[in-house]
Coordinates of C-alpha atoms and ligand atoms in Angstrom, one line a residue:
M1 CA 21.0 -7.1 -2.5
C2 CA 21.2 -8.3 0.9
S3 CA 19.9 -11.8 1.8
S4 CA 17.7 -12.7 4.8
A5 CA 18.1 -16.1 4.1
D6 CA 18.3 -17.0 8.0
S7 CA 14.7 -18.2 8.6
L8 CA 16.3 -21.5 9.9
R9 CA 18.5 -19.6 12.6
S10 CA 16.7 -19.7 16.3
E11 CA 15.2 -16.5 16.8
S12 CA 15.5 -14.7 20.1
F13 CA 13.4 -13.9 22.9
Y14 CA 12.6 -10.5 21.7
E15 CA 11.8 -11.7 18.2
R16 CA 9.4 -14.0 19.5
M17 CA 7.7 -11.4 21.9
F18 CA 7.7 -9.0 19.2
A19 CA 5.6 -11.2 16.8
R20 CA 3.5 -12.4 19.8
F21 CA 2.5 -8.6 20.8
Y22 CA 2.5 -7.3 17.4
D23 CA -0.8 -7.3 16.8
R24 CA -2.0 -5.9 19.9
F25 CA 0.6 -2.9 19.9
M26 CA -1.2 -1.9 16.4
N27 CA -4.6 -2.5 17.2
R28 CA -5.3 1.5 18.0
I29 CA -3.9 2.3 14.6
E30 CA -5.1 -0.7 12.7
T31 CA -8.8 -0.2 13.8
T32 CA -8.9 3.8 13.5
V33 CA -6.6 4.1 10.4
L34 CA -5.1 1.4 8.6
L35 CA -7.7 -1.7 8.0
R36 CA -10.4 0.2 5.7
R37 CA -7.1 1.6 4.1
R38 CA -6.0 -2.2 3.5
Q39 CA -9.3 -3.2 2.9
R40 CA -9.9 -0.8 -0.1
L41 CA -6.3 -1.4 -1.5
L42 CA -6.7 -5.6 -1.3
R43 CA -10.3 -6.2 -1.4
P44 CA -10.1 -5.6 -5.7
L45 CA -7.5 -7.8 -6.1
C46 CA -7.9 -11.2 -8.3
G47 CA -5.1 -14.0 -9.5
R48 CA -2.0 -14.9 -8.6
I49 CA -0.6 -12.6 -5.7
L50 CA 2.7 -12.4 -4.0
E51 CA 2.4 -10.5 -0.5
I52 CA 5.8 -9.7 1.0
G53 CA 6.7 -9.7 4.4
S54 CA 2.9 -11.0 5.3
G55 CA 3.7 -11.0 8.9
T56 CA 0.9 -12.0 11.4
G57 CA -1.3 -12.4 8.3
I58 CA -3.6 -9.5 9.1
N59 CA -4.4 -9.2 5.1
F60 CA -5.6 -12.1 4.8
P61 CA -8.9 -12.3 5.7
L62 CA -9.5 -9.1 3.4
Y63 CA -9.1 -10.6 0.0
S64 CA -11.6 -11.8 -2.0
S65 CA -12.5 -15.6 -3.0
E66 CA -11.0 -14.6 -6.5
A67 CA -7.2 -14.4 -5.2
D68 CA -4.6 -16.5 -5.3
V69 CA -2.2 -15.4 -2.8
V70 CA 1.3 -16.8 -2.1
A71 CA 2.7 -14.9 1.4
I72 CA 5.9 -15.1 2.5
E73 CA 7.2 -14.1 5.7
P74 CA 11.2 -14.3 7.2
S75 CA 9.8 -14.7 10.7
R76 CA 8.6 -18.2 12.0
S77 CA 7.1 -16.7 14.8
M78 CA 5.4 -14.1 12.9
M79 CA 4.4 -16.7 10.0
Q80 CA 3.0 -18.8 13.0
K81 CA 0.4 -16.2 13.8
A82 CA -0.3 -15.7 10.5
R83 CA -1.0 -19.5 10.2
E84 CA -2.9 -19.6 12.8
R85 CA -5.3 -16.5 11.6
M86 CA -5.8 -18.8 8.5
T87 CA -7.4 -21.2 10.5
T88 CA -10.1 -18.8 10.9
L89 CA -10.8 -17.8 7.4
D90 CA -13.8 -20.0 6.5
L91 CA -15.6 -18.9 10.0
S92 CA -14.9 -15.3 9.6
R93 CA -16.3 -15.1 6.2
R94 CA -19.7 -16.8 5.9
A95 CA -20.9 -15.3 2.9
E96 CA -18.3 -16.4 0.3
P97 CA -15.2 -18.7 0.3
P98 CA -12.1 -17.7 1.7
P99 CA -9.1 -16.4 -0.5
K100 CA -6.3 -19.2 -1.9
I101 CA -3.6 -18.8 0.3
R102 CA -0.1 -20.3 0.7
T103 CA 2.2 -19.0 3.3
E104 CA 6.3 -19.9 2.8
I105 CA 9.1 -19.1 5.6
L106 CA 11.1 -16.8 3.0
G107 CA 12.2 -13.5 2.8
I108 CA 12.8 -11.2 0.0
G109 CA 16.9 -12.2 -0.8
D110 CA 16.2 -15.7 -0.1
P111 CA 17.3 -17.8 -3.5
E112 CA 14.6 -19.7 -2.9
L113 CA 12.2 -17.3 -3.8
E114 CA 13.8 -16.9 -7.4
N115 CA 12.3 -20.6 -8.1
L116 CA 9.1 -20.1 -6.1
I117 CA 8.3 -17.0 -8.2
P118 CA 9.0 -17.1 -11.7
P119 CA 9.6 -13.7 -13.8
N120 CA 6.4 -11.9 -15.3
S121 CA 4.2 -14.6 -13.3
V122 CA 2.0 -12.2 -10.8
D123 CA -0.9 -10.0 -11.3
A124 CA 0.1 -8.0 -8.1
V125 CA 2.6 -7.5 -5.3
V126 CA 1.5 -6.4 -1.9
F127 CA 3.7 -4.6 0.3
T128 CA 2.5 -3.1 3.5
L129 CA 4.2 -2.0 6.1
V130 CA 7.2 -3.9 5.1
L131 CA 9.3 -1.5 2.7
C132 CA 10.6 0.1 6.3
T133 CA 11.9 -3.1 7.2
V134 CA 13.3 -5.7 4.5
P135 CA 17.5 -5.3 4.8
D136 CA 17.3 -3.7 0.6
P137 CA 14.2 -2.1 0.1
E138 CA 15.6 -1.2 -3.6
Y139 CA 16.4 -4.7 -4.2
A140 CA 12.5 -5.4 -3.0
I141 CA 10.9 -3.5 -5.5
R142 CA 13.5 -4.2 -8.4
F143 CA 12.5 -8.2 -7.5
A144 CA 8.6 -7.5 -7.1
K145 CA 9.0 -5.6 -10.3
S146 CA 10.7 -8.6 -12.1
R147 CA 8.0 -11.0 -11.3
L148 CA 4.9 -8.9 -12.0
K149 CA 3.5 -9.5 -15.5
K150 CA 3.0 -6.6 -18.1
G151 CA 0.2 -4.7 -16.4
G152 CA 0.8 -6.0 -13.3
K153 CA 0.0 -4.0 -10.2
L154 CA 2.2 -3.1 -7.2
L155 CA 0.3 -2.1 -4.4
L156 CA 1.7 -0.3 -1.4
L157 CA 0.8 1.0 2.4
E158 CA 3.8 2.3 4.1
H159 CA 5.0 5.1 6.3
V160 CA 6.9 7.6 4.5
L161 CA 9.5 10.4 5.3
A162 CA 7.7 13.4 6.8
E163 CA 6.8 16.5 4.5
S164 CA 8.2 19.3 7.0
S165 CA 11.7 19.4 7.7
A166 CA 10.8 19.1 11.4
G167 CA 9.5 15.9 10.9
R168 CA 12.0 14.5 9.0
I169 CA 14.6 15.6 11.9
L170 CA 12.5 13.9 14.4
Q171 CA 12.3 10.6 12.5
K172 CA 16.0 10.5 12.0
T173 CA 16.0 11.4 15.6
L174 CA 14.2 8.7 16.7
N175 CA 15.3 6.3 14.0
P176 CA 18.1 4.0 16.0
F177 CA 15.9 3.6 19.3
W178 CA 12.9 2.9 16.9
K179 CA 15.1 0.0 14.6
R180 CA 15.8 -1.4 17.6
F181 CA 12.5 -1.4 19.3
A182 CA 10.4 -2.5 16.2
Q183 CA 12.8 -5.3 14.5
G184 CA 14.4 -3.2 12.1
C185 CA 11.7 -1.0 11.3
H186 CA 13.4 2.4 9.5
L187 CA 11.4 5.8 10.1
D188 CA 13.6 7.7 7.6
R189 CA 13.2 5.5 4.2
D190 CA 11.5 7.1 1.3
P191 CA 9.6 4.2 -0.3
I192 CA 8.2 6.6 -2.6
S193 CA 11.1 7.5 -4.3
I194 CA 12.3 4.1 -4.6
V195 CA 9.5 3.1 -6.7
R196 CA 9.3 6.1 -8.6
S197 CA 13.0 5.1 -9.6
E198 CA 11.8 1.9 -11.0
G199 CA 9.4 3.2 -13.6
F200 CA 6.2 2.1 -12.5
R201 CA 3.4 4.0 -14.0
L202 CA 1.3 5.9 -11.1
L203 CA -2.7 4.9 -10.9
E204 CA -3.4 6.2 -7.7
A205 CA -1.9 7.3 -4.3
D206 CA -3.0 9.0 -1.2
R207 CA -0.7 10.6 1.6
F208 CA -2.1 10.5 5.2
R209 CA -0.9 11.0 8.5
N210 CA -1.8 9.7 12.1
T211 CA 1.0 9.3 14.3
L212 CA 3.4 8.7 11.1
P213 CA 3.0 10.2 7.7
F214 CA 1.6 7.1 5.3
Y215 CA 1.1 6.6 1.9
Q216 CA -1.4 4.3 0.1
A217 CA -0.5 3.6 -3.8
I218 CA -1.4 1.3 -6.9
Y219 CA 1.6 1.7 -9.2
E220 CA 1.3 -0.6 -12.6
S221 CA 4.1 -2.3 -14.0
I222 CA 5.1 -0.9 -17.7
Ligands
LIG1 C1 6.2 -4.1 10.3 S1 5.9 -5.6 10.2 C2 4.3 -5.8 8.7 C3 3.7 -7.2 8.4 C4 2.5 -6.7 8.0 N1 2.8 -6.7 6.3 C5 1.5 -5.9 7.9 O1 1.3 -5.3 7.0 O2 1.4 -5.6 9.3 C6 7.3 -5.9 8.4 C7 7.7 -7.5 8.3 O3 8.5 -7.6 7.3 C8 9.0 -8.8 7.5 N2 10.5 -8.7 6.9 C9 11.5 -8.4 7.4 N3 12.6 -8.9 6.7 C10 12.2 -9.3 5.7 C11 12.6 -9.8 4.4 N4 13.3 -9.9 3.9 N5 11.4 -9.9 3.1 C12 10.1 -10.1 3.5 N6 9.8 -9.6 4.4 C13 10.6 -9.3 5.8 C14 9.3 -8.9 9.0 O4 9.5 -10.4 9.5 C15 7.8 -8.5 9.4 O5 6.9 -9.6 9.5

């Protein structure tokens, strides 16, 4: 298991700039492709939800008022943006109350998380564009499974390995540069195989492509 228990260390200038410009960098792909996918995935959720690596909190406005979310994120700069976004939740949704969201500066692998989220306690775990970045994606999925109630849902919106060998070669070639540029994001991970190997039941899945091959899925803990 890898630990990312480094939330107390100071962040580099690049990390802070990355968080600052992340939403602007993602804006085009979010508005053209990802936001409506996020909405479809997250809007039906209710009950206790664990969101892992919540970044700048882009998912927060998409939860319904039935959602009771604990959002963890190890980057203080990312979390600062997420918390700023939370202050506008009331204003952005006049028709219904905002979801309940508690934020914690923690990452998968931090010991505090073990106590914060007891085993078999959550109705859903959300990973959006995170399994590419966490130091140990296998551990992240095992942790999610251990925290889900039986019948709880695992929700994924991730970029995945290309289906074509040319696409995979390109991902492998770009990966060393991309990883540095995008704060540890790997282009050559295979989250689909990782989740399958943990024995979840697949409820629905959709592979789609824009600039990268993406995958959206709902799994059930059995
Ligand atoms: C590409 S961003 C995605 C953010 C957000 N989930 C989204 O959909 O836009 C990946 C996030 O994973 C976070 N991360 C890195 N290591 C992590 C860990 N060990 N546990 C949880 N999140 C982590 C990063 O700080 C970053 O905010």
